[in-house]
Amino acid sequence: MTDVLAVRYGDDWIHGINFKEKQLTTSPTSPTVCPTNFILHYAVHGPKNKWSHHSVTMSHTDPRQVASWVKTIRNYLMGKKILLFVNPFGGKKKGLKIWEKDVQPLMTIAGIETKMLVTERVNHIRDILLSTDLTDFHAVVCIGGDGTLAEVINGLVLRTSRDRQIDPNNPEANLPTPRLPIGVIPSGSTDTVAYSLHGTTDVQTAAIHIIFGDSAGLDISSVHNDHTLLRLYASMLSYGYLGDVIRDSEKFRWMGPQRYDYSGFKKILGNKGYEGEIQLLSDPCHPATSTRCTKNCTRCLQHMHNSNSEKEISRWMTVRGKFFMVNGANLACGCARSPMGFSPHCHIGDGCVDVILVRHTSLFNNIRMLLRLSSKQKTLDKCNTWFVYELILSVCLPQYDLPFVEVYRAREFTFRALPTMHMHSDREINNRYMSSNLSVWNCDGESTLPTSEHIHETSSGTSSRPDMFLLMASSRSICSPISFKGLIDDTFGL
Ligand SMILES: Nc1ncnc2c1ncn2[C@@H]1O[C@H](COP(=O)(O)OP(=O)(O)OP(=O)(O)O)[C@@H](O)[C@H]1O
């Protein structure tokens, strides 16, 4: 029963069912009064974490028996109404096609009432969520990438904060968990959150998880600058190289996801490193010795029940230097080309963020990383759009033993960009800050945060705190190690 999507009387016609299926549903008597068969729609868990929709027609000579079965199953499947946003702009611009071809038919079969809205601009979702009456809805879903999902999260949390009269700009305030669960159907360029939640970026799988209505707690980090909430993020906040890539690649959006390859290559060659200071509230559990986050993960469950006591054993520490990039990961940040993810041991609901600091190295080292990447790409088929994540993975996979990679698990961290000092001659150091080599923030794959220049001018730095609350996201096969390794799925009976 847990894998059932819908049940229909055999002679009922619903939009989206093909004619062949309709022909199967013959009933000798009036369909409304005496149905002698019914169609059961269900999902099957296949290889690589994918779920697919199937149906079977069942018959019985006694119409009362058929009616009783249908009634029992319908009692189990509660009707839902969802608010669904489609971003027609992200990824390969296939959002609307995915809605029409894959999502709408499944929602119709499952009897889910869907109010669909097509986004027209940046922050459109947030504005709608702030102004719409959400009382009748059971969930908010988006068809889009990580940036689209981030808009849903930001909009819903701001709306809930306003409804509960909580000031989101207060860094000490506990931001509220929205009443409505959030679902994501991937149609972006990287789709790390969808991949981390479902173990695949398959569209039908995501839609089926939403119909199932399962949910899981997900850490969301808030980013504050002084007393202003800048943004909430679900997957990763990154400064330096990935900031440069996101800023540059936006100019080449017409290339589709391949823009990341192009900008990634340009920016690795030009990277001169960024001076900065990170202060972090370090958790005693180091990522290198941590367990992997699995379904019913003990660490995440413990945090959910006892978050305050953990904070007492954390301690503040400071790291300074010149960095290639500075990252705060909320999730493993896996994607189709990097199944293990950027931060493989990151837990999705433990109230911590994995801080991954990559020190500035030589151009030679950067090129070496590129070559390593290139040789990987040779084995890939036509899709080579995962440059950035492949690149990071090539840096971090031998993870914690590379001399220029440092990893910490933090409950909170602040970052302050420092200006770069310039030498005028071999002997003389000019103490004036001639120019600042500053990057921008890459927040869930978007450069929506104020530039670091602004952050620097206010000389406050920016802070990120992941333990604000847990957000629910539609997922069934969440965070199984199987999901990330892409092995045989049935082992865990997910
Ligand atoms: N109609 C629109 N025109 C222009 N921009 C839009 C429109 N609708 C949404 N957006 C913006 O598009 C941005 C990018 O969308 P999205 O994140 O879904 O795609 P992506 O960047 O290609 O994928 P990913 O984040 O997974 O790499 C979002 O920040 C969103 O605000």
Short mmCIF file of C-alpha atoms and ligand atoms in Angstrom, two decimals:
data_model
loop_
_atom_site.label_atom_id
_atom_site.label_comp_id
_atom_site.label_asym_id
_atom_site.label_seq_id
_atom_site.Cartn_x
_atom_site.Cartn_y
_atom_site.Cartn_z
CA MET A 1 0.00 0.00 0.00
CA THR A 2 2.84 2.44 0.69
CA ASP A 3 3.74 2.48 -2.99
CA VAL A 4 0.21 3.08 -4.28
CA LEU A 5 -0.31 6.36 -6.10
CA ALA A 6 -4.02 6.22 -6.97
CA VAL A 7 -7.00 3.99 -7.60
CA ARG A 8 -9.70 4.50 -10.21
CA TYR A 9 -12.78 2.55 -11.24
CA GLY A 10 -12.05 0.85 -14.52
CA ASP A 11 -14.53 2.81 -16.51
CA ASP A 12 -13.62 6.18 -15.10
CA TRP A 13 -11.91 8.36 -17.65
CA ILE A 14 -9.10 10.59 -16.43
CA HIS A 15 -7.06 12.98 -18.47
CA GLY A 16 -3.56 11.68 -19.14
CA ILE A 17 -4.39 7.95 -19.26
CA ASN A 18 -3.74 6.54 -22.71
CA PHE A 19 -6.46 5.04 -24.82
CA LYS A 20 -5.05 1.54 -24.56
CA GLU A 21 -5.58 1.56 -20.83
CA LYS A 22 -9.10 2.81 -21.27
CA GLN A 23 -9.87 -0.10 -23.58
CA LEU A 24 -8.86 -2.57 -20.89
CA THR A 25 -11.52 -1.29 -18.54
CA THR A 26 -14.62 -2.99 -19.81
CA SER A 27 -17.54 -3.28 -17.46
CA PRO A 28 -20.68 -5.23 -18.29
CA THR A 29 -22.91 -2.92 -16.31
CA SER A 30 -23.21 0.82 -15.72
CA PRO A 31 -19.79 2.11 -14.63
CA THR A 32 -21.12 4.41 -11.98
CA VAL A 33 -23.37 1.87 -10.32
CA CYS A 34 -21.72 -1.47 -10.82
CA PRO A 35 -18.03 -1.33 -11.52
CA THR A 36 -16.51 -4.76 -11.88
CA ASN A 37 -12.90 -3.68 -12.18
CA PHE A 38 -10.56 -0.99 -11.02
CA ILE A 39 -7.14 0.36 -12.00
CA LEU A 40 -4.46 0.52 -9.37
CA HIS A 41 -1.66 3.01 -10.04
CA TYR A 42 1.53 2.32 -8.16
CA ALA A 43 5.24 3.14 -8.17
CA VAL A 44 8.09 0.69 -8.59
CA HIS A 45 11.56 1.27 -7.17
CA GLY A 46 14.09 0.47 -9.89
CA PRO A 47 17.85 0.66 -10.22
CA LYS A 48 19.79 3.86 -9.51
CA ASN A 49 17.18 5.12 -7.03
CA LYS A 50 14.62 5.68 -9.75
CA TRP A 51 10.91 5.21 -9.23
CA SER A 52 8.51 4.67 -12.11
CA HIS A 53 4.75 4.70 -12.52
CA HIS A 54 2.86 1.48 -13.37
CA SER A 55 -0.77 0.43 -13.35
CA VAL A 56 -2.69 -2.80 -13.17
CA THR A 57 -6.35 -3.50 -13.81
CA MET A 58 -8.07 -5.76 -11.29
CA SER A 59 -11.45 -7.38 -11.79
CA HIS A 60 -14.02 -9.15 -9.65
CA THR A 61 -17.42 -10.45 -10.60
CA ASP A 62 -19.00 -8.92 -7.50
CA PRO A 63 -19.27 -5.12 -7.92
CA ARG A 64 -19.71 -4.67 -4.16
CA GLN A 65 -16.34 -6.25 -3.56
CA VAL A 66 -14.76 -3.90 -6.12
CA ALA A 67 -16.42 -0.87 -4.53
CA SER A 68 -15.22 -1.95 -1.09
CA TRP A 69 -11.61 -2.31 -2.25
CA VAL A 70 -11.65 1.06 -3.99
CA LYS A 71 -13.15 2.74 -0.92
CA THR A 72 -10.55 1.22 1.40
CA ILE A 73 -7.65 2.29 -0.82
CA ARG A 74 -9.08 5.79 -1.29
CA ASN A 75 -9.36 6.22 2.46
CA TYR A 76 -5.68 5.57 2.66
CA LEU A 77 -4.82 8.05 -0.10
CA MET A 78 -5.77 11.51 1.07
CA GLY A 79 -6.45 14.18 -1.54
CA LYS A 80 -3.95 17.04 -1.65
CA LYS A 81 -3.71 20.49 -3.12
CA ILE A 82 -0.31 21.86 -4.03
CA LEU A 83 1.05 25.17 -5.20
CA LEU A 84 3.54 24.47 -7.98
CA PHE A 85 5.98 26.91 -9.57
CA VAL A 86 7.59 26.24 -12.94
CA ASN A 87 10.80 28.08 -13.81
CA PRO A 88 10.91 28.13 -17.64
CA PHE A 89 14.31 29.78 -17.62
CA GLY A 90 16.69 27.55 -15.59
CA GLY A 91 18.91 24.73 -16.84
CA LYS A 92 18.13 23.74 -20.41
CA LYS A 93 14.87 25.73 -20.30
CA LYS A 94 12.81 22.54 -20.17
CA GLY A 95 10.72 23.41 -17.10
CA LEU A 96 7.43 23.82 -18.93
CA LYS A 97 7.97 20.70 -21.03
CA ILE A 98 8.68 18.69 -17.88
CA TRP A 99 5.48 20.00 -16.33
CA GLU A 100 3.34 19.13 -19.36
CA LYS A 101 4.90 15.81 -20.25
CA ASP A 102 5.95 14.26 -16.94
CA VAL A 103 4.46 16.01 -13.95
CA GLN A 104 0.93 17.10 -14.82
CA PRO A 105 -0.21 13.62 -16.01
CA LEU A 106 1.07 12.01 -12.81
CA MET A 107 -0.59 14.64 -10.61
CA THR A 108 -3.87 14.09 -12.45
CA ILE A 109 -3.66 10.33 -12.00
CA ALA A 110 -2.92 10.77 -8.30
CA GLY A 111 -5.87 13.16 -7.93
CA ILE A 112 -3.65 15.97 -6.68
CA GLU A 113 -5.14 19.38 -7.32
CA THR A 114 -2.36 21.61 -8.60
CA LYS A 115 -2.26 25.36 -8.89
CA MET A 116 0.55 25.93 -11.38
CA LEU A 117 2.31 29.27 -11.83
CA VAL A 118 5.07 30.04 -14.32
CA THR A 119 7.79 32.30 -12.94
CA GLU A 120 8.45 35.49 -14.87
CA ARG A 121 11.46 36.97 -13.14
CA VAL A 122 13.96 36.65 -10.32
CA ASN A 123 12.28 36.67 -6.89
CA HIS A 124 8.84 36.14 -8.41
CA ILE A 125 8.30 33.03 -6.27
CA ARG A 126 9.32 34.83 -3.10
CA ASP A 127 6.92 37.70 -3.82
CA ILE A 128 4.02 35.33 -4.53
CA LEU A 129 4.67 33.36 -1.35
CA LEU A 130 4.67 36.58 0.65
CA SER A 131 1.31 37.69 -0.70
CA THR A 132 -0.79 34.57 -1.49
CA ASP A 133 -3.31 32.93 0.82
CA LEU A 134 -1.68 29.55 1.51
CA THR A 135 -4.37 28.16 3.80
CA ASP A 136 -5.74 25.56 1.38
CA PHE A 137 -2.42 24.15 0.23
CA HIS A 138 -0.72 21.01 1.54
CA ALA A 139 2.70 21.62 -0.04
CA VAL A 140 4.71 23.99 -2.22
CA VAL A 141 6.58 22.42 -5.10
CA CYS A 142 8.87 23.85 -7.75
CA ILE A 143 10.12 22.64 -11.10
CA GLY A 144 13.55 24.23 -11.36
CA GLY A 145 17.13 24.10 -10.13
CA ASP A 146 18.75 24.90 -6.81
CA GLY A 147 18.17 28.63 -7.28
CA THR A 148 14.45 28.12 -7.79
CA LEU A 149 14.22 25.91 -4.72
CA ALA A 150 16.11 28.53 -2.73
CA GLU A 151 13.48 31.09 -3.72
CA VAL A 152 10.74 28.82 -2.40
CA ILE A 153 12.62 28.30 0.87
CA ASN A 154 13.37 32.00 1.30
CA GLY A 155 9.79 32.98 0.46
CA LEU A 156 8.15 30.45 2.76
CA VAL A 157 10.42 31.17 5.71
CA LEU A 158 9.99 34.93 5.35
CA ARG A 159 6.24 34.46 5.11
CA THR A 160 6.14 32.22 8.19
CA SER A 161 8.37 34.65 10.12
CA ARG A 162 6.05 37.51 9.25
CA ASP A 163 2.94 35.51 10.21
CA ARG A 164 4.51 34.61 13.56
CA GLN A 165 5.95 38.09 14.11
CA ILE A 166 9.55 36.89 14.21
CA ASP A 167 12.20 39.33 12.99
CA PRO A 168 14.26 37.36 10.41
CA ASN A 169 17.00 39.99 10.51
CA ASN A 170 17.83 39.17 14.11
CA PRO A 171 20.74 36.69 13.91
CA GLU A 172 19.83 35.33 17.34
CA ALA A 173 16.21 34.59 16.43
CA ASN A 174 15.18 31.04 15.71
CA LEU A 175 13.61 31.15 12.30
CA PRO A 176 10.37 29.17 12.13
CA THR A 177 9.80 25.94 10.26
CA PRO A 178 7.09 26.55 7.66
CA ARG A 179 3.91 24.51 8.00
CA LEU A 180 4.01 23.47 4.35
CA PRO A 181 6.51 20.87 3.14
CA ILE A 182 8.54 21.71 0.08
CA GLY A 183 9.14 19.51 -2.94
CA VAL A 184 11.52 19.94 -5.84
CA ILE A 185 11.35 18.50 -9.35
CA PRO A 186 14.75 19.05 -10.96
CA SER A 187 15.08 21.03 -14.18
CA GLY A 188 18.10 23.20 -13.37
CA SER A 189 21.76 22.96 -14.24
CA THR A 190 23.18 21.19 -11.19
CA ASP A 191 20.16 20.19 -9.06
CA THR A 192 22.27 19.22 -6.07
CA VAL A 193 19.43 19.35 -3.56
CA ALA A 194 17.14 17.14 -5.65
CA TYR A 195 20.01 14.72 -6.18
CA SER A 196 20.92 14.66 -2.51
CA LEU A 197 17.30 14.05 -1.50
CA HIS A 198 16.31 11.51 -4.12
CA GLY A 199 19.64 10.01 -5.15
CA THR A 200 18.84 10.88 -8.77
CA THR A 201 17.73 13.82 -10.87
CA ASP A 202 15.07 11.73 -12.56
CA VAL A 203 11.93 13.83 -12.95
CA GLN A 204 9.37 11.04 -12.55
CA THR A 205 11.09 9.92 -9.34
CA ALA A 206 10.83 13.42 -7.87
CA ALA A 207 7.14 13.69 -8.81
CA ILE A 208 6.44 10.27 -7.25
CA HIS A 209 8.15 11.31 -3.99
CA ILE A 210 5.90 14.35 -3.90
CA ILE A 211 2.80 12.22 -4.46
CA PHE A 212 3.93 9.85 -1.71
CA GLY A 213 4.14 12.90 0.53
CA ASP A 214 7.10 11.60 2.51
CA SER A 215 9.26 14.22 4.14
CA ALA A 216 12.62 14.57 5.84
CA GLY A 217 14.26 17.24 7.94
CA LEU A 218 16.77 19.37 6.07
CA ASP A 219 19.14 21.94 7.55
CA ILE A 220 18.77 25.37 6.06
CA SER A 221 21.45 27.95 6.78
CA SER A 222 20.81 31.63 7.20
CA VAL A 223 23.35 34.20 6.02
CA HIS A 224 23.45 37.47 7.93
CA ASN A 225 25.45 40.62 7.42
CA ASP A 226 25.30 42.90 10.46
CA HIS A 227 21.62 42.86 11.35
CA THR A 228 20.26 41.93 7.95
CA LEU A 229 19.22 38.50 6.76
CA LEU A 230 20.80 38.24 3.33
CA ARG A 231 19.63 34.81 2.30
CA LEU A 232 18.81 31.27 3.35
CA TYR A 233 20.50 28.45 1.55
CA ALA A 234 19.90 24.72 1.28
CA SER A 235 23.00 23.35 -0.42
CA MET A 236 26.15 25.46 -0.47
CA LEU A 237 27.56 28.91 0.18
CA SER A 238 30.85 29.53 -1.54
CA TYR A 239 33.33 32.38 -1.83
CA GLY A 240 36.32 32.64 -4.15
CA TYR A 241 36.64 30.44 -7.17
CA LEU A 242 33.02 29.26 -7.23
CA GLY A 243 31.84 32.83 -6.69
CA ASP A 244 33.92 33.94 -9.68
CA VAL A 245 32.51 31.11 -11.79
CA ILE A 246 28.90 31.91 -10.97
CA ARG A 247 29.42 35.62 -11.65
CA ASP A 248 31.15 35.00 -14.95
CA SER A 249 28.92 32.15 -16.14
CA GLU A 250 25.75 34.23 -15.85
CA LYS A 251 26.95 36.18 -18.91
CA PHE A 252 26.97 32.93 -20.88
CA ARG A 253 23.61 31.51 -19.77
CA TRP A 254 22.73 31.06 -23.45
CA MET A 255 25.22 28.15 -23.45
CA GLY A 256 23.02 26.27 -20.96
CA PRO A 257 24.72 24.22 -18.24
CA GLN A 258 27.92 24.15 -20.31
CA ARG A 259 28.52 27.76 -19.28
CA TYR A 260 30.01 26.35 -16.07
CA ASP A 261 32.67 24.49 -18.05
CA TYR A 262 33.65 27.61 -19.93
CA SER A 263 33.75 29.97 -16.96
CA GLY A 264 35.25 27.31 -14.73
CA PHE A 265 38.20 26.97 -17.06
CA LYS A 266 38.72 30.73 -17.40
CA LYS A 267 38.54 31.35 -13.69
CA ILE A 268 40.87 28.59 -12.61
CA LEU A 269 43.58 30.03 -14.79
CA GLY A 270 43.03 33.55 -13.51
CA ASN A 271 42.68 32.68 -9.84
CA LYS A 272 45.04 34.63 -7.63
CA GLY A 273 43.54 33.63 -4.32
CA TYR A 274 41.52 35.60 -1.81
CA GLU A 275 42.63 36.78 1.59
CA GLY A 276 40.14 36.14 4.32
CA GLU A 277 39.45 35.21 7.90
CA ILE A 278 37.02 32.53 8.98
CA GLN A 279 35.75 32.19 12.51
CA LEU A 280 33.86 29.03 13.17
CA LEU A 281 32.08 27.36 16.04
CA SER A 282 33.71 24.02 15.55
CA ASP A 283 31.82 20.82 16.30
CA PRO A 284 33.84 18.04 17.98
CA CYS A 285 32.84 15.62 15.21
CA HIS A 286 35.29 16.02 12.35
CA PRO A 287 33.96 15.23 8.87
CA ALA A 288 36.87 12.85 8.24
CA THR A 289 35.82 10.62 11.14
CA SER A 290 32.11 11.13 10.70
CA THR A 291 29.64 8.49 9.60
CA ARG A 292 27.78 8.92 6.33
CA CYS A 293 24.27 10.34 6.59
CA THR A 294 21.79 7.53 6.00
CA LYS A 295 18.07 7.01 6.18
CA ASN A 296 17.02 7.40 9.85
CA CYS A 297 20.49 8.77 10.58
CA THR A 298 21.31 8.61 14.30
CA ARG A 299 23.27 11.86 14.27
CA CYS A 300 20.44 13.80 12.65
CA LEU A 301 17.81 12.23 14.92
CA GLN A 302 19.91 13.07 17.99
CA HIS A 303 20.18 16.68 16.86
CA MET A 304 16.46 16.91 16.32
CA HIS A 305 15.81 15.86 19.92
CA ASN A 306 18.72 17.49 21.70
CA SER A 307 20.18 20.41 19.77
CA ASN A 308 21.15 22.71 22.65
CA SER A 309 23.49 20.45 24.62
CA GLU A 310 25.65 19.87 21.52
CA LYS A 311 26.42 23.57 21.30
CA GLU A 312 28.02 23.59 24.73
CA ILE A 313 30.85 21.34 23.61
CA SER A 314 31.60 23.33 20.47
CA ARG A 315 34.42 25.90 20.49
CA TRP A 316 35.27 28.97 18.44
CA MET A 317 38.37 28.95 16.29
CA THR A 318 39.89 31.27 13.70
CA VAL A 319 41.53 30.43 10.38
CA ARG A 320 43.25 33.10 8.28
CA GLY A 321 44.99 32.97 4.96
CA LYS A 322 44.77 33.16 1.22
CA PHE A 323 42.17 30.85 -0.21
CA PHE A 324 41.30 29.42 -3.56
CA MET A 325 37.79 29.05 -2.21
CA VAL A 326 35.85 28.97 1.05
CA ASN A 327 32.76 26.78 1.21
CA GLY A 328 29.99 25.97 3.64
CA ALA A 329 28.12 22.80 2.63
CA ASN A 330 24.73 21.89 4.10
CA LEU A 331 24.47 18.66 2.15
CA ALA A 332 26.82 16.21 0.52
CA CYS A 333 26.08 18.30 -2.61
CA GLY A 334 26.12 15.30 -4.89
CA CYS A 335 25.04 15.51 -8.47
CA ALA A 336 24.81 13.12 -11.37
CA ARG A 337 28.49 13.50 -12.24
CA SER A 338 29.74 13.57 -8.66
CA PRO A 339 27.59 11.02 -6.85
CA MET A 340 29.68 11.13 -3.67
CA GLY A 341 29.25 14.87 -3.54
CA PHE A 342 31.40 17.79 -2.62
CA SER A 343 31.18 17.03 1.08
CA PRO A 344 30.47 13.30 1.25
CA HIS A 345 30.17 13.05 5.04
CA CYS A 346 27.89 16.03 5.49
CA HIS A 347 24.66 15.30 7.40
CA ILE A 348 21.45 16.83 6.15
CA GLY A 349 19.78 17.46 9.51
CA ASP A 350 22.46 17.67 12.22
CA GLY A 351 22.47 21.46 12.56
CA CYS A 352 26.01 21.66 11.21
CA VAL A 353 27.63 22.92 8.06
CA ASP A 354 30.84 21.38 6.70
CA VAL A 355 33.32 24.17 6.10
CA ILE A 356 35.74 23.25 3.33
CA LEU A 357 38.68 25.60 2.92
CA VAL A 358 40.88 25.22 -0.13
CA ARG A 359 44.05 27.26 0.28
CA HIS A 360 45.51 29.19 -2.62
CA THR A 361 47.98 27.02 -4.45
CA SER A 362 50.15 27.45 -7.50
CA LEU A 363 48.83 27.69 -11.03
CA PHE A 364 50.64 24.42 -11.59
CA ASN A 365 48.46 22.77 -8.96
CA ASN A 366 45.36 24.29 -10.50
CA ILE A 367 46.34 23.00 -13.93
CA ARG A 368 47.13 19.61 -12.45
CA MET A 369 43.62 19.54 -11.09
CA LEU A 370 42.30 20.53 -14.50
CA LEU A 371 44.21 17.74 -16.19
CA ARG A 372 42.85 15.28 -13.69
CA LEU A 373 39.44 16.60 -14.55
CA SER A 374 40.06 16.38 -18.27
CA SER A 375 41.05 12.76 -18.08
CA LYS A 376 37.83 12.06 -16.20
CA GLN A 377 35.85 13.82 -18.86
CA LYS A 378 37.23 11.58 -21.55
CA THR A 379 35.32 8.76 -19.99
CA LEU A 380 32.13 10.76 -19.97
CA ASP A 381 29.73 10.64 -22.83
CA LYS A 382 28.36 13.78 -24.39
CA CYS A 383 27.44 15.38 -21.06
CA ASN A 384 30.38 17.31 -19.71
CA THR A 385 28.46 20.01 -17.91
CA TRP A 386 29.65 19.23 -14.43
CA PHE A 387 32.95 20.95 -14.68
CA VAL A 388 32.71 22.81 -11.42
CA TYR A 389 31.58 19.93 -9.28
CA GLU A 390 33.96 17.54 -10.95
CA LEU A 391 36.67 20.02 -10.28
CA ILE A 392 35.83 20.39 -6.64
CA LEU A 393 35.58 16.68 -6.32
CA SER A 394 38.99 16.28 -7.85
CA VAL A 395 40.28 18.58 -5.15
CA CYS A 396 38.39 17.12 -2.25
CA LEU A 397 38.00 13.45 -2.98
CA PRO A 398 41.36 12.38 -1.66
CA GLN A 399 39.70 14.63 0.85
CA TYR A 400 41.36 15.31 4.02
CA ASP A 401 44.96 14.49 3.22
CA LEU A 402 45.65 17.11 0.56
CA PRO A 403 47.86 19.74 2.22
CA PHE A 404 45.88 22.67 0.85
CA VAL A 405 42.40 21.39 1.85
CA GLU A 406 41.08 21.86 5.39
CA VAL A 407 37.70 20.60 6.50
CA TYR A 408 35.79 21.52 9.65
CA ARG A 409 32.32 20.80 10.91
CA ALA A 410 30.78 23.99 12.27
CA ARG A 411 27.58 25.07 13.98
CA GLU A 412 28.11 28.61 12.79
CA PHE A 413 30.79 30.48 10.87
CA THR A 414 31.65 34.00 9.89
CA PHE A 415 33.80 35.10 7.00
CA ARG A 416 35.59 38.41 6.55
CA ALA A 417 37.30 39.24 3.29
CA LEU A 418 40.65 40.89 3.84
CA PRO A 419 42.22 43.29 1.38
CA THR A 420 45.36 42.13 -0.38
CA MET A 421 48.63 43.95 0.28
CA HIS A 422 50.65 44.78 -2.79
CA MET A 423 54.44 44.86 -3.05
CA HIS A 424 55.80 47.86 -4.90
CA SER A 425 59.27 46.47 -5.16
CA ASP A 426 61.06 43.40 -3.92
CA ARG A 427 61.95 45.07 -0.63
CA GLU A 428 59.15 47.48 -0.03
CA ILE A 429 55.72 46.55 1.16
CA ASN A 430 53.14 49.22 0.66
CA ASN A 431 50.97 49.21 3.72
CA ARG A 432 48.18 51.00 1.94
CA TYR A 433 45.67 48.65 0.53
CA MET A 434 46.06 49.48 -3.13
CA SER A 435 43.28 47.22 -4.24
CA SER A 436 41.29 44.42 -2.83
CA ASN A 437 41.14 41.12 -4.57
CA LEU A 438 37.57 40.30 -3.75
CA SER A 439 35.18 37.67 -5.00
CA VAL A 440 31.39 37.34 -4.75
CA TRP A 441 29.25 34.78 -2.95
CA ASN A 442 27.82 31.80 -4.71
CA CYS A 443 24.70 30.94 -2.74
CA ASP A 444 22.84 27.83 -3.91
CA GLY A 445 24.27 28.40 -7.37
CA GLU A 446 23.23 32.05 -7.63
CA SER A 447 25.17 35.26 -7.07
CA THR A 448 22.27 36.89 -5.29
CA LEU A 449 24.10 38.06 -2.17
CA PRO A 450 25.53 41.57 -1.99
CA THR A 451 29.09 41.69 -3.28
CA SER A 452 31.88 41.08 -0.86
CA GLU A 453 32.98 44.68 -1.38
CA HIS A 454 29.89 45.68 0.51
CA ILE A 455 30.53 43.10 3.16
CA HIS A 456 34.06 44.33 3.50
CA GLU A 457 33.12 48.00 3.65
CA THR A 458 30.85 47.34 6.57
CA SER A 459 33.82 45.40 7.95
CA SER A 460 31.50 43.00 9.63
CA GLY A 461 31.98 39.95 7.54
CA THR A 462 29.13 37.65 6.77
CA SER A 463 27.95 34.86 9.00
CA SER A 464 26.22 31.60 8.27
CA ARG A 465 24.32 29.53 10.77
CA PRO A 466 22.80 26.20 9.86
CA ASP A 467 20.92 25.22 12.97
CA MET A 468 18.01 27.53 12.62
CA PHE A 469 15.39 24.96 11.86
CA LEU A 470 14.53 21.89 9.94
CA LEU A 471 12.62 22.16 6.74
CA MET A 472 10.68 19.32 5.29
CA ALA A 473 11.38 18.12 1.79
CA SER A 474 9.67 15.40 -0.14
CA SER A 475 11.90 12.40 -0.14
CA ARG A 476 11.71 8.67 0.38
CA SER A 477 15.16 7.28 -0.40
CA ILE A 478 16.81 10.09 1.47
CA CYS A 479 20.51 9.98 2.08
CA SER A 480 20.97 6.29 1.82
CA PRO A 481 24.62 5.54 1.17
CA ILE A 482 23.26 3.46 -1.65
CA SER A 483 21.88 6.60 -3.24
CA PHE A 484 25.27 8.14 -3.49
CA LYS A 485 27.23 5.17 -4.56
CA GLY A 486 24.66 4.19 -7.17
CA LEU A 487 24.80 0.52 -6.21
CA ILE A 488 21.95 -1.94 -6.03
CA ASP A 489 19.11 -0.12 -4.36
CA ASP A 490 17.03 -2.93 -3.00
CA THR A 491 19.50 -3.84 -0.28
CA PHE A 492 17.97 -1.37 2.11
CA GLY A 493 14.43 -1.97 0.97
CA LEU A 494 13.92 1.72 0.32
N1 LIG B 1 11.15 33.87 -16.17
C1 LIG B 1 12.36 34.07 -15.64
N2 LIG B 1 13.26 34.83 -16.26
C2 LIG B 1 14.49 35.02 -15.76
N3 LIG B 1 14.93 34.47 -14.60
C3 LIG B 1 14.06 33.67 -13.94
C4 LIG B 1 12.75 33.43 -14.42
N4 LIG B 1 12.13 32.61 -13.55
C5 LIG B 1 13.03 32.35 -12.56
N5 LIG B 1 14.17 32.99 -12.79
C6 LIG B 1 15.43 32.93 -12.01
O1 LIG B 1 16.27 31.97 -12.64
C7 LIG B 1 17.30 31.64 -11.73
C8 LIG B 1 17.97 30.34 -12.09
O2 LIG B 1 17.09 29.29 -11.98
P1 LIG B 1 17.53 27.82 -11.49
O3 LIG B 1 18.36 27.89 -10.30
O4 LIG B 1 16.28 27.03 -11.40
O5 LIG B 1 18.37 27.29 -12.74
P2 LIG B 1 19.93 27.04 -12.88
O6 LIG B 1 20.69 28.17 -12.27
O7 LIG B 1 20.16 26.75 -14.32
O8 LIG B 1 20.11 25.68 -12.08
P3 LIG B 1 21.01 25.32 -10.77
O9 LIG B 1 20.73 26.36 -9.72
O10 LIG B 1 20.53 23.94 -10.36
O11 LIG B 1 22.43 25.33 -11.24
C9 LIG B 1 16.62 31.69 -10.37
O12 LIG B 1 17.40 32.43 -9.49
C10 LIG B 1 15.30 32.41 -10.62
O13 LIG B 1 15.10 33.50 -9.76
#
